[in-house]
Coordinates of C-alpha atoms and ligand atoms in Angstrom, one line a residue:
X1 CA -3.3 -15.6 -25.6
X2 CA -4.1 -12.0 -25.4
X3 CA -7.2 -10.6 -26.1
X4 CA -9.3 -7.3 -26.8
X5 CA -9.0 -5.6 -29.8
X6 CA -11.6 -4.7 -32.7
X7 CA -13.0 -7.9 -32.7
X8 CA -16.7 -7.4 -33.5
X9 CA -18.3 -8.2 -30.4
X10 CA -22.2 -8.6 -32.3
X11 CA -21.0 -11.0 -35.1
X12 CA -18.7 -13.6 -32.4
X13 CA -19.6 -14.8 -29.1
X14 CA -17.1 -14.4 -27.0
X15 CA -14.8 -17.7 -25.9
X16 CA -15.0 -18.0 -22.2
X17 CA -11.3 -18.0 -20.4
X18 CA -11.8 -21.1 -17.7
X19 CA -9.2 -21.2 -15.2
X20 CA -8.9 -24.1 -12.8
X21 CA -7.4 -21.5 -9.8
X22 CA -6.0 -22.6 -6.9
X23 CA -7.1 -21.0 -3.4
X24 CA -6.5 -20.6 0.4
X25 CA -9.6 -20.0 2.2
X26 CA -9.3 -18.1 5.6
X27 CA -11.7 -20.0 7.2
X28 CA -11.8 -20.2 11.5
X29 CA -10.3 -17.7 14.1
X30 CA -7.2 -19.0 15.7
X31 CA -7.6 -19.1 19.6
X32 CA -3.7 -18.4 19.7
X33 CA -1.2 -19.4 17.3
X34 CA -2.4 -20.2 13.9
X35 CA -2.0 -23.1 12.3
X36 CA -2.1 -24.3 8.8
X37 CA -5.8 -25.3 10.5
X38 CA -6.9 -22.1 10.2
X39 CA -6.9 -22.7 6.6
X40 CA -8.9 -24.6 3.4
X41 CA -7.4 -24.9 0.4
X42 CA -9.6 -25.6 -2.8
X43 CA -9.3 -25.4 -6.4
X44 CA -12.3 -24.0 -8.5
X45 CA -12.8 -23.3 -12.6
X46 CA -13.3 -19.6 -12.2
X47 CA -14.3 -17.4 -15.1
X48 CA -11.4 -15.6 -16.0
X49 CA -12.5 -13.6 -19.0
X50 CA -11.2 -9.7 -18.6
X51 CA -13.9 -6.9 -19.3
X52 CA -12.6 -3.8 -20.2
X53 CA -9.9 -2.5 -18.8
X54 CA -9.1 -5.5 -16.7
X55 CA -6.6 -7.8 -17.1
X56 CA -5.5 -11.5 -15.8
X57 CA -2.7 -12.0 -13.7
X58 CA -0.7 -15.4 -12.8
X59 CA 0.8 -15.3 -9.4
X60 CA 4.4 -16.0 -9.1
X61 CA 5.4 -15.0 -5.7
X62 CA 2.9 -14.6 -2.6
X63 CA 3.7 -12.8 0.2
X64 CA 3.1 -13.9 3.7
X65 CA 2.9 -11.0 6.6
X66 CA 2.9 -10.4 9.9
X67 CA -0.1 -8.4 9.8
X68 CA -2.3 -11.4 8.6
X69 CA -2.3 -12.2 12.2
X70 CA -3.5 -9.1 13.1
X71 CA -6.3 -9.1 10.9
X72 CA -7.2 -12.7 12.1
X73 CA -8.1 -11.2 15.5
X74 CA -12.2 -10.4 16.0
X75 CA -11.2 -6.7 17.1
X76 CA -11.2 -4.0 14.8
X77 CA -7.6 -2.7 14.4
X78 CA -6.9 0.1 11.4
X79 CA -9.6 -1.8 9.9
X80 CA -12.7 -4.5 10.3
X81 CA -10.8 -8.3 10.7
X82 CA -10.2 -9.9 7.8
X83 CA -13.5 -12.1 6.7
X84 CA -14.3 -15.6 7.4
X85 CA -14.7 -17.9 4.5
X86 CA -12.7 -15.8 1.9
X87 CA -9.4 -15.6 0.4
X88 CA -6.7 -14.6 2.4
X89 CA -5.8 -11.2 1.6
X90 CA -2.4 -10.7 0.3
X91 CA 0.2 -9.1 -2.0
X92 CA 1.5 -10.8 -4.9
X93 CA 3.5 -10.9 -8.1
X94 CA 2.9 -12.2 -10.7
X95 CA 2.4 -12.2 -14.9
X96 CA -0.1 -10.4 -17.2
X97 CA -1.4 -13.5 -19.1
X98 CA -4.4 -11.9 -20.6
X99 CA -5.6 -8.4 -21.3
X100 CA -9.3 -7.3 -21.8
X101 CA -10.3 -4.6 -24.4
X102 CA -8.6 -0.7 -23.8
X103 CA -6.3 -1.8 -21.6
X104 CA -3.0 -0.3 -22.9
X105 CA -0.8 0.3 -19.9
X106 CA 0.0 -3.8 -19.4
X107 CA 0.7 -5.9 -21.8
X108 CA 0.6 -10.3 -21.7
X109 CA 4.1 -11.1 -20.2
X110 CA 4.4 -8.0 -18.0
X111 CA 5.1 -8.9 -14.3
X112 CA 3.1 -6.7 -12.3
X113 CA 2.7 -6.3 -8.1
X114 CA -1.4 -6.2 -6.9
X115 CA -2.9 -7.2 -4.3
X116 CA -4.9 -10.8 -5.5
X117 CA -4.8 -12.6 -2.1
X118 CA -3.8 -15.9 -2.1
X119 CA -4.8 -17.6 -5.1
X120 CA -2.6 -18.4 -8.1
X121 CA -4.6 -16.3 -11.1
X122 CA -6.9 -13.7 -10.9
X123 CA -8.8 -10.7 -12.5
X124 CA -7.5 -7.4 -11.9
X125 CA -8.4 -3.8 -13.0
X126 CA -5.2 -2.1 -14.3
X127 CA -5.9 0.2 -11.8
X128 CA -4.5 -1.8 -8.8
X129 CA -1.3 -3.3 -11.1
X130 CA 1.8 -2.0 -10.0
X131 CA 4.1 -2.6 -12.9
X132 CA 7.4 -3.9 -12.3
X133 CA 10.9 -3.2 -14.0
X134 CA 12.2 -7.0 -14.3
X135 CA 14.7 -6.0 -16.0
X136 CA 16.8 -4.6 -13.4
X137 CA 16.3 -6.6 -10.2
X138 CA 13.8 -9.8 -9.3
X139 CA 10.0 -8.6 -9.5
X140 CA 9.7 -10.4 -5.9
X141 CA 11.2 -7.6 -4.7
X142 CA 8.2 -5.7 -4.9
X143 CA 6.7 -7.6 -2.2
X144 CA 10.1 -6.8 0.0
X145 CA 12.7 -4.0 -0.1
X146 CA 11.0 -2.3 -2.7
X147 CA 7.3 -3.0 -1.7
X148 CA 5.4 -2.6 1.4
X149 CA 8.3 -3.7 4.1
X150 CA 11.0 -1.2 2.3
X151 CA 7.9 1.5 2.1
X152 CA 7.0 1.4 6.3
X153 CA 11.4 0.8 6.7
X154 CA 11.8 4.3 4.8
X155 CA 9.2 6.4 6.2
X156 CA 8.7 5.2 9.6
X157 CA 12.6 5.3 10.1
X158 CA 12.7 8.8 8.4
X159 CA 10.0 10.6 9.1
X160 CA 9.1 9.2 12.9
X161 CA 12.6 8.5 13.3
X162 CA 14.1 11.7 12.5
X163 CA 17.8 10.7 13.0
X164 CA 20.5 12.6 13.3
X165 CA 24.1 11.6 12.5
X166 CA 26.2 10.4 15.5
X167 CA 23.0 9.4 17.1
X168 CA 22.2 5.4 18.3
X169 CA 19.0 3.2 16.8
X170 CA 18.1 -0.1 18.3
X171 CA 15.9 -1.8 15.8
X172 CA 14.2 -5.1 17.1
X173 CA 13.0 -7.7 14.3
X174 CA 16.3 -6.4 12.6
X175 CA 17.2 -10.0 10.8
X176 CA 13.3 -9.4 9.2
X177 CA 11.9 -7.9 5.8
X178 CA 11.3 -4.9 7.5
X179 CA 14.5 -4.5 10.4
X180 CA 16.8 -5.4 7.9
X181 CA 15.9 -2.9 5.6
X182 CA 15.3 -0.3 8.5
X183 CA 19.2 -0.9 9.8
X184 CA 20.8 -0.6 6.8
X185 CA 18.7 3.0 6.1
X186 CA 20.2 3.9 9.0
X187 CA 23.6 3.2 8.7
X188 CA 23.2 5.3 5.5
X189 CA 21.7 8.2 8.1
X190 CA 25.3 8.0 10.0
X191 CA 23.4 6.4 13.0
X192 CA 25.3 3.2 15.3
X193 CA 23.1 0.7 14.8
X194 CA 22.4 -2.1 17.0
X195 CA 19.9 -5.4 16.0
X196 CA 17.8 -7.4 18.4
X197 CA 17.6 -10.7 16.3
X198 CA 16.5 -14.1 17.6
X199 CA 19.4 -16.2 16.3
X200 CA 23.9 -16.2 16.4
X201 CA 23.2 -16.9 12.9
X202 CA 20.6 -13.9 12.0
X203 CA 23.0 -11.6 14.5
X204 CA 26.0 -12.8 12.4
X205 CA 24.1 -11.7 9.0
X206 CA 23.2 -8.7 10.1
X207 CA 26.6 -7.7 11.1
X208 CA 28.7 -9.7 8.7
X209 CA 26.7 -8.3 5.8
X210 CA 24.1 -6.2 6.2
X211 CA 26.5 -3.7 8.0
X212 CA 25.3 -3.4 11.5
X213 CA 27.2 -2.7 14.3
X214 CA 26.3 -4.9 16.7
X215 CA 23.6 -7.5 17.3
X216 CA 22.1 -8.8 20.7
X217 CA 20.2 -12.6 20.4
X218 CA 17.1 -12.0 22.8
X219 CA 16.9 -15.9 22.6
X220 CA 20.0 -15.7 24.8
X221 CA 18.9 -12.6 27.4
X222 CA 16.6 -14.0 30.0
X223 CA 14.7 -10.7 31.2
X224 CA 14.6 -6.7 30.9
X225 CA 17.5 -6.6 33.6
X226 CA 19.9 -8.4 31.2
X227 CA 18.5 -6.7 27.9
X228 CA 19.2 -3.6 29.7
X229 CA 22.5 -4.3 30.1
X230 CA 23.1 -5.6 26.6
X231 CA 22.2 -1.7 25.4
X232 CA 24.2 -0.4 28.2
X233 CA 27.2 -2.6 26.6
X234 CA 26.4 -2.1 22.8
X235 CA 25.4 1.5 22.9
X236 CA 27.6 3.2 26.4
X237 CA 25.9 6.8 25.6
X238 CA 22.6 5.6 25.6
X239 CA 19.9 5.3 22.9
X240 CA 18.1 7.9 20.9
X241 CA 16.2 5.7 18.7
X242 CA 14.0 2.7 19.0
X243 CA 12.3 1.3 15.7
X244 CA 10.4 -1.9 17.5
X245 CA 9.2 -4.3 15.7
X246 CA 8.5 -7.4 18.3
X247 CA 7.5 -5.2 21.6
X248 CA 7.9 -7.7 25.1
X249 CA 11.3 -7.5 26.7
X250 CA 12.9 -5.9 24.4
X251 CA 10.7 -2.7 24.4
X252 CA 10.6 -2.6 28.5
X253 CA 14.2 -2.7 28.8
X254 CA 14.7 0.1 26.0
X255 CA 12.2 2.1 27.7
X256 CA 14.0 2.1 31.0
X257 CA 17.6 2.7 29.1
X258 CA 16.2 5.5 26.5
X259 CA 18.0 8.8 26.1
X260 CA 16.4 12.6 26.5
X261 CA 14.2 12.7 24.0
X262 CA 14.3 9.6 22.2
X263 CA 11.6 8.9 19.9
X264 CA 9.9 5.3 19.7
X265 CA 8.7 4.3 16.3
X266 CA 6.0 1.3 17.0
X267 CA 5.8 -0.3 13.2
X268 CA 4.8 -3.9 14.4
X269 CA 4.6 -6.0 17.9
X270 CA 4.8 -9.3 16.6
X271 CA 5.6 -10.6 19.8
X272 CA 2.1 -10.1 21.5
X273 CA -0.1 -11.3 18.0
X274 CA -0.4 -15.1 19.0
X275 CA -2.1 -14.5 22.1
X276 CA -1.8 -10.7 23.3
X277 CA -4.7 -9.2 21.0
X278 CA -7.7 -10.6 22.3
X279 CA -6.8 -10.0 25.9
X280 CA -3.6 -7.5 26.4
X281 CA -0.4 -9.0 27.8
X282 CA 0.4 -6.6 30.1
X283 CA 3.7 -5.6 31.2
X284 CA 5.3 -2.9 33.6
X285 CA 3.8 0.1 33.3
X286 CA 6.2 2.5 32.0
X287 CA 5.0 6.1 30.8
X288 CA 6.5 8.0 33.8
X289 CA 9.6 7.1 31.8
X290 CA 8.1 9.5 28.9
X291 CA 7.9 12.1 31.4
X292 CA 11.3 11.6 33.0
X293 CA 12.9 11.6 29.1
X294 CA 10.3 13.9 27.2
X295 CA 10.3 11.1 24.8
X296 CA 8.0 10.4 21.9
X297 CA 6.3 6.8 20.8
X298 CA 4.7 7.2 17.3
X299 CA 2.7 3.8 15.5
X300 CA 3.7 3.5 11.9
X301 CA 1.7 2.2 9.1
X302 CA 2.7 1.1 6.0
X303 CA -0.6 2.1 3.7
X304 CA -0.2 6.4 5.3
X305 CA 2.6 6.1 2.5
X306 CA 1.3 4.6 -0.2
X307 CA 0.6 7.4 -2.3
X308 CA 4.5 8.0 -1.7
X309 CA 5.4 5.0 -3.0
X310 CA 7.3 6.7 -5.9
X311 CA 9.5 8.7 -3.6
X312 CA 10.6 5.9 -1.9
X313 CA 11.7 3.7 -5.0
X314 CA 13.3 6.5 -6.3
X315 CA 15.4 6.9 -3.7
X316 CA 15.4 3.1 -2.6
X317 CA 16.1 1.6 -6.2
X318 CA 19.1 2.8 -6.6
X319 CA 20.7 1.7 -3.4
X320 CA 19.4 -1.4 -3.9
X321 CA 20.2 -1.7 -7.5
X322 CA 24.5 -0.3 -6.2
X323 CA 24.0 -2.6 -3.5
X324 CA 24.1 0.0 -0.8
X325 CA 21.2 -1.6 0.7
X326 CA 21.1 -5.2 0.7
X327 CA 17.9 -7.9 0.9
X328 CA 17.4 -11.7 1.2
X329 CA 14.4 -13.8 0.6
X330 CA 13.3 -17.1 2.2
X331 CA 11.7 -18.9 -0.7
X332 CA 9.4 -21.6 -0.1
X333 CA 7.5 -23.3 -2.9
X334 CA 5.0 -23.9 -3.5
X335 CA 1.6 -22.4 -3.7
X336 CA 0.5 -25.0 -1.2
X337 CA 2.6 -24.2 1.3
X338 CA 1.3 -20.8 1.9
X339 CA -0.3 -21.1 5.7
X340 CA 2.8 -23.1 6.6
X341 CA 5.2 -20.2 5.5
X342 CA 2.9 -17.7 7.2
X343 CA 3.5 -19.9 11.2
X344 CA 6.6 -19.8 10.7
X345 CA 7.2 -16.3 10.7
X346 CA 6.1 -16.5 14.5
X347 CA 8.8 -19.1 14.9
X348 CA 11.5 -17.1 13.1
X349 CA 12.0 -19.5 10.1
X350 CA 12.7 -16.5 7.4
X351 CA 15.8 -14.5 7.3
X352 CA 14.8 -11.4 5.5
X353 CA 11.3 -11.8 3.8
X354 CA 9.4 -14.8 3.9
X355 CA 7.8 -15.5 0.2
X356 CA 5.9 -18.4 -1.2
X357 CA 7.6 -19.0 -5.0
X358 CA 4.9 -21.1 -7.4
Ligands
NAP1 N1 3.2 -0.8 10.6 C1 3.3 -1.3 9.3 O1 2.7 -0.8 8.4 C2 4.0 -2.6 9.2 C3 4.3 -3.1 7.9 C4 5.1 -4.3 7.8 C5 5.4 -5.0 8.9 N2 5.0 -4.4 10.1 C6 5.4 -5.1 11.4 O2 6.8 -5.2 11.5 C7 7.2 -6.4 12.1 C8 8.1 -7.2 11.2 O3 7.3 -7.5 10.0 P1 8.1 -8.2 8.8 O4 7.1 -8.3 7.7 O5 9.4 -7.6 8.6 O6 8.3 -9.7 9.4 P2 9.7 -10.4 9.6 O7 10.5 -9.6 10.6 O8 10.3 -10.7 8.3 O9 9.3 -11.8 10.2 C9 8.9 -11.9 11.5 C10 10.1 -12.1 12.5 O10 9.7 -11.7 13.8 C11 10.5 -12.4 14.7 N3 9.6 -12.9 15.8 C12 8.6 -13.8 15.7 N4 8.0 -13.9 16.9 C13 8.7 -13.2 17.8 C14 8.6 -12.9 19.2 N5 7.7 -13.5 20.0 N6 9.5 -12.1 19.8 C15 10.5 -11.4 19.0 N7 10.6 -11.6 17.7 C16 9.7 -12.5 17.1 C17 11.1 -13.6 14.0 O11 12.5 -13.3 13.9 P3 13.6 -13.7 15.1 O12 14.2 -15.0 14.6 O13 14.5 -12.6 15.1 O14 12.8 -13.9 16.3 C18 10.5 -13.6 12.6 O15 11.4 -14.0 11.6 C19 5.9 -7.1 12.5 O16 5.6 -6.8 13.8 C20 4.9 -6.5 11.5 O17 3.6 -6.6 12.1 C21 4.3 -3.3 10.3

């Protein structure tokens, strides 16, 4: 039931909001991969009472990222690692079921995006609510197309990207929330675009549907010789554009193959986060090829934009909401599942974005 109001605070005593919430702990380093031993899950009667201008938010859809793994590592990387022995960080979406006093911009019932972490209710200052617009396509997108994926897709693709129509884009990690999203901006840009996807089925989606022109399974190319002649076959005049996504192979044989000044746009490097963080997994050493191309490799991150958010949707939403740009979700349910859904990212279980339904 919602509260706040007039209610005079001196004459009642407040009624306590108990919660029984449910929580994954992030609790031990993995060595390498991680596992859902990484993990504890518990369920505790948490205080759930909004002060003012707070409200309570029930999770409906938890997102599970790449960059989780990151964070797991001891090294600082854009930021300290992600604590011991506290809730895994992460984005959700979810329902306004209880608002405290003042708070006018939410009301109980309004699905909202904030970052809660992975627990299934929570308190939240209105502050760091993103409201969502249910009306005109599913509030788990926020967590996707039009969330943080679609945010680093636009930007990093745009702004580090800098196509120009006629020219070629490889984009590795392309049958992911963040590829996917990135291939289809580009086909809007007038680029060729080619997907480096780990399956005939993802390379068939991304074709079939999403619009790509052409797809090369890595799963199928042995080393950098044979990747390089996959580009030399797909894309004959060469490639300006690199959005990576995975690094390893893939990014040694586009570095070798790149055009005159072809820019490289370094949003993730999924491929190295198991093991390759901790102690580098190093590869050919390649710069000389920067020299040889005057090329340019920019890192992208998705939080530089987020006070651009609303630039993005407005450009975004509508494609999405005509179709131009389409999305799909790998659902798992439920809450429970939520360390299971994050391995399998680094087995290439999702299609599109991986999300934990309640
Ligand atoms: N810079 C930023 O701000 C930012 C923001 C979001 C994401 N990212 C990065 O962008 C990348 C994609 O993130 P996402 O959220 O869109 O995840 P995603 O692509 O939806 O899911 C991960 C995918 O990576 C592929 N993969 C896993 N291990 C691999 C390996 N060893 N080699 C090649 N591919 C592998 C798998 O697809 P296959 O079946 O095709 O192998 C898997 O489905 C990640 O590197 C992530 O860290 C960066």
């Amino acid at each position: 039931m919602a509260r706040g109001g007039s209610v005079p605070g001196f004459l009642l005593k407040k009624k306590k909001n108990m919660v029984l919430v449910k929580q994954w702990i992030y609790e031990m380093r993995p060595e390498a991969d991680v596992s859902p031993a990484n993990y504890r899950y518990e369920e505790v009667e948490q205080d759930l009472t909004p002060v003012r201008g707070e409200v309570v938010v029930e999770g409906a859809y938890w997102s599970v990222d790449p960059y989780m793994r990151i964070q797991q590592s001891s090294k600082d990387t854009w930021e300290a690692p992600h604590p011991t022995g506290e809730v895994q960080g992460a984005a959700v979406v979810g329902r306004v079921t209880c608002v405290g006093e003042g708070v006018t911009a939410l009301k109980v019932g309004d699905w909202v995006e904030t970052y809660m972490g992975w627990r299934s209710a929570g308190l939240r200052a209105v502050a760091d609510c993103r409201l969502l617009n249910a009306d005109e396509v599913s509030p788990s997108t926020a967590l996707h197309v039009l969330g943080m994926p679609g945010r680093i897709a636009y930007f990093g693709l745009l702004e580090a990207g800098k196509p120009r129509p006629g020219e070629t884009l490889v984009v590795s990690g392309a049958a992911g929330a963040v590829g996917s999203i990135v291939g289809q901006i580009g086909k809007l840009a007038g680029l060729r675009v080619i997907g480096v996807v780990g399956s005939d089925e993802k390379a068939r989606w991304i074709t079939e549907e999403l619009g790509f022109d052409a797809a090369i399974n890595y799963r199928q190319v042995s080393d950098v010789e044979s990747m390089k002649q996959a580009f030399a076959e797909h894309a004959p005049d060469g490639v300006d554009i690199y959005y990576d996504n995975t690094g390893g192979v893939t990014t040694d044989a586009f570095i070798e193959s790149m055009n005159l000044r072809a820019r490289i746009i370094i949003c993730g490097q999924i491929s190295q986060y198991q093991s390759g963080l901790e102690v580098p997994n190093m590869g050919p050493r390649l710069l000389h090829h920067f020299l040889y191309k005057r090329a340019t490799m920019t890192g992208v991150l998705a939080r530089d934009y987020t006070a651009r958010m609303d630039e993005m949707l407005r450009v975004m939403g509508p494609w999405v909401r005509d179709g131009k740009i389409k999305y799909n979700e790998t659902l798992i349910g439920g809450f429970e599942t939520l360390p299971e859904a994050l391995c399998g990212l680094f087995t290439g279980a999702n299609t599109g974005k991986m999300i934990v339904k309640a």
